[in-house]
Amino acid sequence: MKAFGRPLIVLAAGLLIAATPVTAPVDELRGFTTESAKAERDWEAKFRALPSTDSLRSYMRRLSARPHHVGSPYDQNNAEWILGKFKSFGLDAHIETFDVLFPTPLERVVELVAPARFVAKLREPAVPGDPTSAQQSEQLPTYNAYSIDGDVTAPLVYVNYGVPDDYDRLERMGVSVKGAIVIARYFGSWRGIKPKVAAGHGAIGCLIYSDPKDDGYTQGDTYPEGPWRPRDGVQRGSVMEMEVYPGDPLTPGIGATKDARRLPIAQARTLTKIPVLPISYGDAQPLLAAIGGQHAPPEWRGGLGITYHVGPGPARVHLKVKFDWSLKTLRDVIARIPGGTAPDEWVVRGNHHDAWVNGAEDPISGQAPLLEEARAMGELVKQGWKPRRTIIYAAWDGEEPALLGSTEWVEAHADELAGKAVAYLNTDSNGRGYLGMGGSHSLQRFINDVARDIEDPETRLSVWKRAQLRALREASSADRRREIRAEPDLRIGALGSGSDYTPFLQHVGIPSLNIGYGGEDAGGIYHSIYDDFAWYTKFDDTSFVYGRALAQTVGTAVLRLADADVLPYEFTGAAATVGRYVKEVEKLLQEEQDTTAERNRELDEGLFAATADPRERSVAPPHQDPPPHLDFAPLENAVDALTRAADRYEKAFNRAQSGGTAFAQPSAGGINATLIATERALTIADGLPRRGWFRHAIYAPGFYTGYGVKTLPGVREAIEQRNWKEADGQIAAAAGAINAEAEVLERAATQMEQLVH
Ligand SMILES: [Zn+2]
């Protein structure tokens, strides 16, 4: 990797005081000529002086003043208010609507019917001193969206986090969930995985509760004394099978416009198979206390003052849920700043505006900075700034249920986006602490460069330096620390799912980033009525300085992407990252081979029979066929091709950059058209097995982890599921995509070389 062509001087943090525009440092900016870099630095400094903490506070107070879930009056009211704001900033804005399936509860019952009787409250009480917590008539009841209707009574089984490993463990204990209702605790996986895996094992109902050990008094003082989840607090949330496809269940792959062709509800693949309801630990305690049978394994025990058993029974539970399945209207608010030189290249920036209830943290702590960015951009336009590319600001509706607003918008505009979008920049909840960066690795260098120019409000270091020092603190080995100190850029995380970047990145193949601050304020109000203005201004970014830092960070990124003469993608880091992923899947197969061999040997030795306590029930694991060897050569060769192309492109890029003026030539525009196709080349037309909506060959949410990312997903999951034939096919598919990207990049390198000669 070359440091040539990048800024070598880390600016002293003192030069970056936000309140006074600093003189542009003599410094290169990736993708800019010397002259355009100077102008860019000036505009960026002006931009960063504009976001105000007072505005952020007043936006949050206004947007979180009442519950504003999809279809509620205040959701519409907020969308119209955001539209008015965009217009008042001078942006060209409109509301785009879609009609989607969004179920809301009509009936909810959870009761213990044996050995004693107990009826769950299923209700979060208002707390004194928190005015919006008392808006009971407008609050959505506690529930999991996209659970099917159901009315079941059955013995209860405790399944820990309810992930596949937990069921293996139960099997070893001789416990089946067939015909049972399971109770799983939150965490350990995305929530939608829990009912899916439970149904796969034959359960007929699923309760999900927040255990105080993960999310309550074991962690700290509970609300309102402290920030943690109180006894009756409940985590709402979607349980849709979004790892199959997100968005409206009735219109997969197309925008849910008025006249869109809709599936009948019975054919929607993403609803749960069994009824599901979330409950508080106040409601869970009597249920868990009534479960008998074997003791729960030590690491399954939570923070309640009871002995945890797994069952089944003697606790019997009645679970009943019934929903209103009518369509609801989404309102995405879309604003535009037209580009001057390249209006058909788009930089898209978004954050959702809908919440489960009042949602001060999720999502308004991210939405308010987005509005401040838009205001500051409008201000620059008034001062004479004209971006090279078109900038689109989007406030999405319906993120909470299923990334509805972003997915339907992307599906409705997929062809146009595939031709025009150069990047999507996402934020969601924001808080006090360290900069978090995830996304496409072709943007790793770019976002690192931006982070070097932003001042951390608490330490006055650059947010990049602070994130680097934190990475050192968290590093697990001396080797890793050495890498962190030596590498020019911090590695950014790969994106799975859990916010609105998913349709952009994983359906269309648009380079995407997800950015946010956090890590210093923990709490337990997520998706409850207590996520509100009173909580946020008492326990999180109380002075809104990290809201301002977020607006400065993402706004700088938007400005720079919109103005660069040549798109600042960088591929040597991306190629190295993909190379690491290939090594990981090779190692994964090796581990499968080793553990299978070891387990089979132990079975032959009679280890399980000899070491099991005869007074406890236990079942030995099954004998498994040893995994075959797989041929990873196509992937290795593809990574080599990508590495060569990336090196060649980077060399040509650096020569052009160091000339100072090469990017000003009209033919530089043609390079951008080629560069736009690079990430798109990483998509597979047929998508991933059994979920063709997900097309990216490198990044996807896990089929059994939900939000958690699986890199090289087709290959990795086939190995994890021991599907060797599919693994072979997926190695070929991923190698094809990586080779396709290498080819596009070779074309860009040729164009870049011609620019210099
Ligand atoms: Zn959110």
mmCIF file of N, CA and C in Angstrom, residues 187-267:
data_model
loop_
_atom_site.group_PDB
_atom_site.id
_atom_site.type_symbol
_atom_site.label_atom_id
_atom_site.label_comp_id
_atom_site.label_asym_id
_atom_site.label_seq_id
_atom_site.Cartn_x
_atom_site.Cartn_y
_atom_site.Cartn_z
ATOM 1 N N PHE A 187 -31.146 -10.411 22.969
ATOM 2 C CA PHE A 187 -29.692 -10.420 22.746
ATOM 3 C C PHE A 187 -29.239 -11.783 22.214
ATOM 4 N N GLY A 188 -27.979 -11.843 21.848
ATOM 5 C CA GLY A 188 -27.420 -13.082 21.324
ATOM 6 C C GLY A 188 -27.693 -13.297 19.838
ATOM 7 N N SER A 189 -28.702 -12.619 19.309
ATOM 8 C CA SER A 189 -29.021 -12.666 17.882
ATOM 9 C C SER A 189 -30.005 -11.541 17.648
ATOM 10 N N TRP A 190 -30.264 -11.254 16.384
ATOM 11 C CA TRP A 190 -31.374 -10.364 16.088
ATOM 12 C C TRP A 190 -32.655 -11.074 16.497
ATOM 13 N N ARG A 191 -33.653 -10.271 16.983
ATOM 14 C CA ARG A 191 -34.837 -10.900 17.598
ATOM 15 C C ARG A 191 -35.619 -11.800 16.646
ATOM 16 N N GLY A 192 -35.645 -11.434 15.338
ATOM 17 C CA GLY A 192 -36.456 -12.210 14.389
ATOM 18 C C GLY A 192 -35.953 -13.633 14.194
ATOM 19 N N ILE A 193 -34.686 -13.870 14.561
ATOM 20 C CA ILE A 193 -34.110 -15.211 14.436
ATOM 21 C C ILE A 193 -34.750 -16.158 15.458
ATOM 22 N N LYS A 194 -35.167 -15.629 16.619
ATOM 23 C CA LYS A 194 -35.616 -16.480 17.732
ATOM 24 C C LYS A 194 -36.890 -17.259 17.385
ATOM 25 N N PRO A 195 -37.966 -16.571 16.910
ATOM 26 C CA PRO A 195 -39.147 -17.361 16.517
ATOM 27 C C PRO A 195 -38.886 -18.257 15.310
ATOM 28 N N LYS A 196 -38.006 -17.811 14.403
ATOM 29 C CA LYS A 196 -37.724 -18.625 13.218
ATOM 30 C C LYS A 196 -37.061 -19.945 13.608
ATOM 31 N N VAL A 197 -36.055 -19.885 14.487
ATOM 32 C CA VAL A 197 -35.366 -21.102 14.897
ATOM 33 C C VAL A 197 -36.288 -21.951 15.779
ATOM 34 N N ALA A 198 -37.089 -21.283 16.635
ATOM 35 C CA ALA A 198 -38.028 -22.022 17.494
ATOM 36 C C ALA A 198 -39.023 -22.813 16.641
ATOM 37 N N ALA A 199 -39.599 -22.143 15.628
ATOM 38 C CA ALA A 199 -40.565 -22.829 14.756
ATOM 39 C C ALA A 199 -39.892 -23.974 14.011
ATOM 40 N N GLY A 200 -38.647 -23.757 13.609
ATOM 41 C CA GLY A 200 -37.897 -24.799 12.914
ATOM 42 C C GLY A 200 -37.727 -26.050 13.771
ATOM 43 N N HIS A 201 -37.754 -25.868 15.103
ATOM 44 C CA HIS A 201 -37.619 -27.009 16.009
ATOM 45 C C HIS A 201 -38.964 -27.511 16.521
ATOM 46 N N GLY A 202 -40.060 -26.980 15.944
ATOM 47 C CA GLY A 202 -41.373 -27.520 16.279
ATOM 48 C C GLY A 202 -42.127 -26.790 17.376
ATOM 49 N N ALA A 203 -41.607 -25.638 17.862
ATOM 50 C CA ALA A 203 -42.345 -24.871 18.870
ATOM 51 C C ALA A 203 -43.580 -24.258 18.223
ATOM 52 N N ILE A 204 -44.605 -23.971 19.052
ATOM 53 C CA ILE A 204 -45.849 -23.420 18.493
ATOM 54 C C ILE A 204 -46.097 -21.979 18.939
ATOM 55 N N GLY A 205 -45.240 -21.446 19.784
ATOM 56 C CA GLY A 205 -45.362 -20.056 20.210
ATOM 57 C C GLY A 205 -44.030 -19.592 20.768
ATOM 58 N N CYS A 206 -43.839 -18.256 20.811
ATOM 59 C CA CYS A 206 -42.540 -17.731 21.259
ATOM 60 C C CYS A 206 -42.748 -16.453 22.065
ATOM 61 N N LEU A 207 -42.171 -16.423 23.273
ATOM 62 C CA LEU A 207 -42.120 -15.199 24.068
ATOM 63 C C LEU A 207 -40.671 -14.740 24.093
ATOM 64 N N ILE A 208 -40.452 -13.432 24.001
ATOM 65 C CA ILE A 208 -39.094 -12.888 24.090
ATOM 66 C C ILE A 208 -39.096 -11.861 25.225
ATOM 67 N N TYR A 209 -38.185 -12.002 26.167
ATOM 68 C CA TYR A 209 -38.192 -11.065 27.295
ATOM 69 C C TYR A 209 -36.810 -10.441 27.467
ATOM 70 N N SER A 210 -36.788 -9.286 28.151
ATOM 71 C CA SER A 210 -35.531 -8.605 28.456
ATOM 72 C C SER A 210 -35.075 -9.058 29.825
ATOM 73 N N ASP A 211 -33.953 -9.776 29.919
ATOM 74 C CA ASP A 211 -33.457 -10.217 31.222
ATOM 75 C C ASP A 211 -32.631 -9.090 31.849
ATOM 76 N N PRO A 212 -32.808 -8.855 33.185
ATOM 77 C CA PRO A 212 -32.075 -7.746 33.819
ATOM 78 C C PRO A 212 -30.548 -7.894 33.749
ATOM 79 N N LYS A 213 -30.081 -9.138 33.520
ATOM 80 C CA LYS A 213 -28.630 -9.318 33.409
ATOM 81 C C LYS A 213 -28.091 -8.649 32.141
ATOM 82 N N ASP A 214 -28.898 -8.696 31.042
ATOM 83 C CA ASP A 214 -28.481 -8.074 29.789
ATOM 84 C C ASP A 214 -28.958 -6.630 29.678
ATOM 85 N N ASP A 215 -30.121 -6.354 30.261
ATOM 86 C CA ASP A 215 -30.824 -5.115 29.944
ATOM 87 C C ASP A 215 -31.715 -4.750 31.133
ATOM 88 N N GLY A 216 -31.082 -4.352 32.248
ATOM 89 C CA GLY A 216 -31.868 -4.034 33.443
ATOM 90 C C GLY A 216 -30.960 -3.793 34.640
ATOM 91 N N TYR A 217 -31.452 -4.109 35.824
ATOM 92 C CA TYR A 217 -30.773 -3.675 37.057
ATOM 93 C C TYR A 217 -29.401 -4.287 37.281
ATOM 94 N N THR A 218 -29.096 -5.443 36.667
ATOM 95 C CA THR A 218 -27.736 -5.979 36.823
ATOM 96 C C THR A 218 -26.723 -5.041 36.171
ATOM 97 N N GLN A 219 -27.160 -4.353 35.136
ATOM 98 C CA GLN A 219 -26.279 -3.442 34.400
ATOM 99 C C GLN A 219 -26.111 -2.101 35.109
ATOM 100 N N GLY A 220 -27.160 -1.643 35.786
ATOM 101 C CA GLY A 220 -27.090 -0.332 36.430
ATOM 102 C C GLY A 220 -28.461 0.081 36.926
ATOM 103 N N ASP A 221 -28.521 1.310 37.467
ATOM 104 C CA ASP A 221 -29.791 1.803 37.999
ATOM 105 C C ASP A 221 -30.817 1.927 36.880
ATOM 106 N N THR A 222 -32.068 1.615 37.230
ATOM 107 C CA THR A 222 -33.105 1.613 36.195
ATOM 108 C C THR A 222 -33.842 2.947 36.160
ATOM 109 N N TYR A 223 -34.467 3.183 35.011
ATOM 110 C CA TYR A 223 -35.179 4.423 34.766
ATOM 111 C C TYR A 223 -36.359 4.575 35.720
ATOM 112 N N PRO A 224 -36.641 5.752 36.295
ATOM 113 C CA PRO A 224 -36.021 7.051 35.986
ATOM 114 C C PRO A 224 -34.780 7.410 36.810
ATOM 115 N N GLU A 225 -34.400 6.569 37.806
ATOM 116 C CA GLU A 225 -33.207 6.923 38.596
ATOM 117 C C GLU A 225 -31.957 6.841 37.725
ATOM 118 N N GLY A 226 -31.878 5.773 36.930
ATOM 119 C CA GLY A 226 -30.740 5.578 36.036
ATOM 120 C C GLY A 226 -31.237 5.327 34.632
ATOM 121 N N PRO A 227 -30.319 5.004 33.707
ATOM 122 C CA PRO A 227 -30.714 4.868 32.295
ATOM 123 C C PRO A 227 -31.219 3.491 31.900
ATOM 124 N N TRP A 228 -31.203 2.503 32.815
ATOM 125 C CA TRP A 228 -31.450 1.118 32.408
ATOM 126 C C TRP A 228 -32.917 0.738 32.405
ATOM 127 N N ARG A 229 -33.216 -0.387 31.754
ATOM 128 C CA ARG A 229 -34.605 -0.801 31.544
ATOM 129 C C ARG A 229 -35.275 -1.117 32.876
ATOM 130 N N PRO A 230 -36.422 -0.479 33.134
ATOM 131 C CA PRO A 230 -37.142 -0.766 34.374
ATOM 132 C C PRO A 230 -37.898 -2.097 34.271
ATOM 133 N N ARG A 231 -38.401 -2.531 35.412
ATOM 134 C CA ARG A 231 -39.071 -3.822 35.553
ATOM 135 C C ARG A 231 -40.146 -4.080 34.494
ATOM 136 N N ASP A 232 -40.934 -3.061 34.168
ATOM 137 C CA ASP A 232 -42.036 -3.256 33.227
ATOM 138 C C ASP A 232 -41.719 -2.751 31.815
ATOM 139 N N GLY A 233 -40.483 -2.382 31.585
ATOM 140 C CA GLY A 233 -40.100 -1.903 30.252
ATOM 141 C C GLY A 233 -40.020 -3.060 29.265
ATOM 142 N N VAL A 234 -40.500 -2.830 28.049
ATOM 143 C CA VAL A 234 -40.537 -3.885 27.030
ATOM 144 C C VAL A 234 -39.848 -3.399 25.757
ATOM 145 N N GLN A 235 -39.078 -4.282 25.155
ATOM 146 C CA GLN A 235 -38.485 -3.977 23.855
ATOM 147 C C GLN A 235 -39.450 -4.404 22.745
ATOM 148 N N ARG A 236 -40.077 -3.399 22.084
ATOM 149 C CA ARG A 236 -40.832 -3.717 20.872
ATOM 150 C C ARG A 236 -39.854 -4.090 19.759
ATOM 151 N N GLY A 237 -40.385 -4.477 18.635
ATOM 152 C CA GLY A 237 -39.486 -4.683 17.496
ATOM 153 C C GLY A 237 -40.056 -5.651 16.492
ATOM 154 N N SER A 238 -39.467 -5.585 15.315
ATOM 155 C CA SER A 238 -39.907 -6.424 14.210
ATOM 156 C C SER A 238 -39.335 -7.826 14.352
ATOM 157 N N VAL A 239 -40.142 -8.814 13.977
ATOM 158 C CA VAL A 239 -39.638 -10.187 13.898
ATOM 159 C C VAL A 239 -39.799 -10.730 12.470
ATOM 160 N N MET A 240 -39.936 -9.810 11.537
ATOM 161 C CA MET A 240 -40.034 -10.236 10.134
ATOM 162 C C MET A 240 -38.761 -10.980 9.722
ATOM 163 N N GLU A 241 -38.901 -11.919 8.804
ATOM 164 C CA GLU A 241 -37.709 -12.621 8.318
ATOM 165 C C GLU A 241 -37.020 -11.769 7.260
ATOM 166 N N MET A 242 -36.397 -10.671 7.768
ATOM 167 C CA MET A 242 -35.784 -9.698 6.869
ATOM 168 C C MET A 242 -34.531 -10.226 6.199
ATOM 169 N N GLU A 243 -33.989 -11.341 6.718
ATOM 170 C CA GLU A 243 -32.814 -11.915 6.054
ATOM 171 C C GLU A 243 -33.222 -12.609 4.749
ATOM 172 N N VAL A 244 -34.558 -12.753 4.524
ATOM 173 C CA VAL A 244 -35.039 -13.252 3.219
ATOM 174 C C VAL A 244 -35.211 -12.063 2.263
ATOM 175 N N TYR A 245 -36.013 -11.094 2.659
ATOM 176 C CA TYR A 245 -36.038 -9.779 2.014
ATOM 177 C C TYR A 245 -36.665 -8.785 2.975
ATOM 178 N N PRO A 246 -36.136 -7.563 3.073
ATOM 179 C CA PRO A 246 -36.770 -6.544 3.907
ATOM 180 C C PRO A 246 -37.841 -5.817 3.104
ATOM 181 N N GLY A 247 -38.469 -4.839 3.758
ATOM 182 C CA GLY A 247 -39.482 -4.047 3.061
ATOM 183 C C GLY A 247 -40.856 -4.692 3.158
ATOM 184 N N ASP A 248 -41.793 -4.149 2.386
ATOM 185 C CA ASP A 248 -43.174 -4.613 2.402
ATOM 186 C C ASP A 248 -43.233 -6.100 2.052
ATOM 187 N N PRO A 249 -43.849 -6.912 2.921
ATOM 188 C CA PRO A 249 -43.918 -8.359 2.640
ATOM 189 C C PRO A 249 -44.692 -8.685 1.365
ATOM 190 N N LEU A 250 -45.570 -7.767 0.938
ATOM 191 C CA LEU A 250 -46.465 -8.077 -0.184
ATOM 192 C C LEU A 250 -45.899 -7.663 -1.542
ATOM 193 N N THR A 251 -44.794 -6.885 -1.545
ATOM 194 C CA THR A 251 -44.259 -6.402 -2.825
ATOM 195 C C THR A 251 -42.746 -6.601 -2.915
ATOM 196 N N PRO A 252 -42.281 -7.849 -2.744
ATOM 197 C CA PRO A 252 -40.824 -8.052 -2.786
ATOM 198 C C PRO A 252 -40.239 -7.642 -4.139
ATOM 199 N N GLY A 253 -39.159 -6.862 -4.092
ATOM 200 C CA GLY A 253 -38.450 -6.497 -5.317
ATOM 201 C C GLY A 253 -39.040 -5.333 -6.089
ATOM 202 N N ILE A 254 -40.252 -4.876 -5.730
ATOM 203 C CA ILE A 254 -40.829 -3.717 -6.433
ATOM 204 C C ILE A 254 -41.342 -2.695 -5.424
ATOM 205 N N GLY A 255 -41.442 -1.444 -5.839
ATOM 206 C CA GLY A 255 -41.931 -0.388 -4.960
ATOM 207 C C GLY A 255 -43.410 -0.588 -4.653
ATOM 208 N N ALA A 256 -43.788 -0.376 -3.385
ATOM 209 C CA ALA A 256 -45.185 -0.586 -2.968
ATOM 210 C C ALA A 256 -46.019 0.647 -3.298
ATOM 211 N N THR A 257 -46.074 0.976 -4.593
ATOM 212 C CA THR A 257 -46.874 2.124 -5.029
ATOM 213 C C THR A 257 -48.352 1.733 -5.010
ATOM 214 N N LYS A 258 -49.208 2.732 -5.226
ATOM 215 C CA LYS A 258 -50.662 2.517 -5.150
ATOM 216 C C LYS A 258 -51.112 1.308 -5.976
ATOM 217 N N ASP A 259 -50.622 1.234 -7.229
ATOM 218 C CA ASP A 259 -51.122 0.202 -8.139
ATOM 219 C C ASP A 259 -50.168 -0.991 -8.259
ATOM 220 N N ALA A 260 -49.245 -1.133 -7.332
ATOM 221 C CA ALA A 260 -48.304 -2.258 -7.403
ATOM 222 C C ALA A 260 -49.057 -3.576 -7.262
ATOM 223 N N ARG A 261 -48.558 -4.624 -7.917
ATOM 224 C CA ARG A 261 -49.170 -5.949 -7.748
ATOM 225 C C ARG A 261 -48.756 -6.531 -6.415
ATOM 226 N N ARG A 262 -49.739 -6.890 -5.607
ATOM 227 C CA ARG A 262 -49.443 -7.361 -4.249
ATOM 228 C C ARG A 262 -49.713 -8.861 -4.105
ATOM 229 N N LEU A 263 -48.855 -9.519 -3.337
ATOM 230 C CA LEU A 263 -49.092 -10.920 -2.988
ATOM 231 C C LEU A 263 -50.252 -10.986 -2.004
ATOM 232 N N PRO A 264 -51.025 -12.080 -1.996
ATOM 233 C CA PRO A 264 -51.944 -12.290 -0.871
ATOM 234 C C PRO A 264 -51.107 -12.502 0.404
ATOM 235 N N ILE A 265 -51.653 -12.090 1.556
ATOM 236 C CA ILE A 265 -50.882 -12.180 2.799
ATOM 237 C C ILE A 265 -50.364 -13.602 3.022
ATOM 238 N N ALA A 266 -51.186 -14.590 2.666
ATOM 239 C CA ALA A 266 -50.795 -15.988 2.911
ATOM 240 C C ALA A 266 -49.534 -16.373 2.135
ATOM 241 N N GLN A 267 -49.208 -15.628 1.086
ATOM 242 C CA GLN A 267 -48.018 -15.981 0.295
ATOM 243 C C GLN A 267 -46.774 -15.185 0.682
#
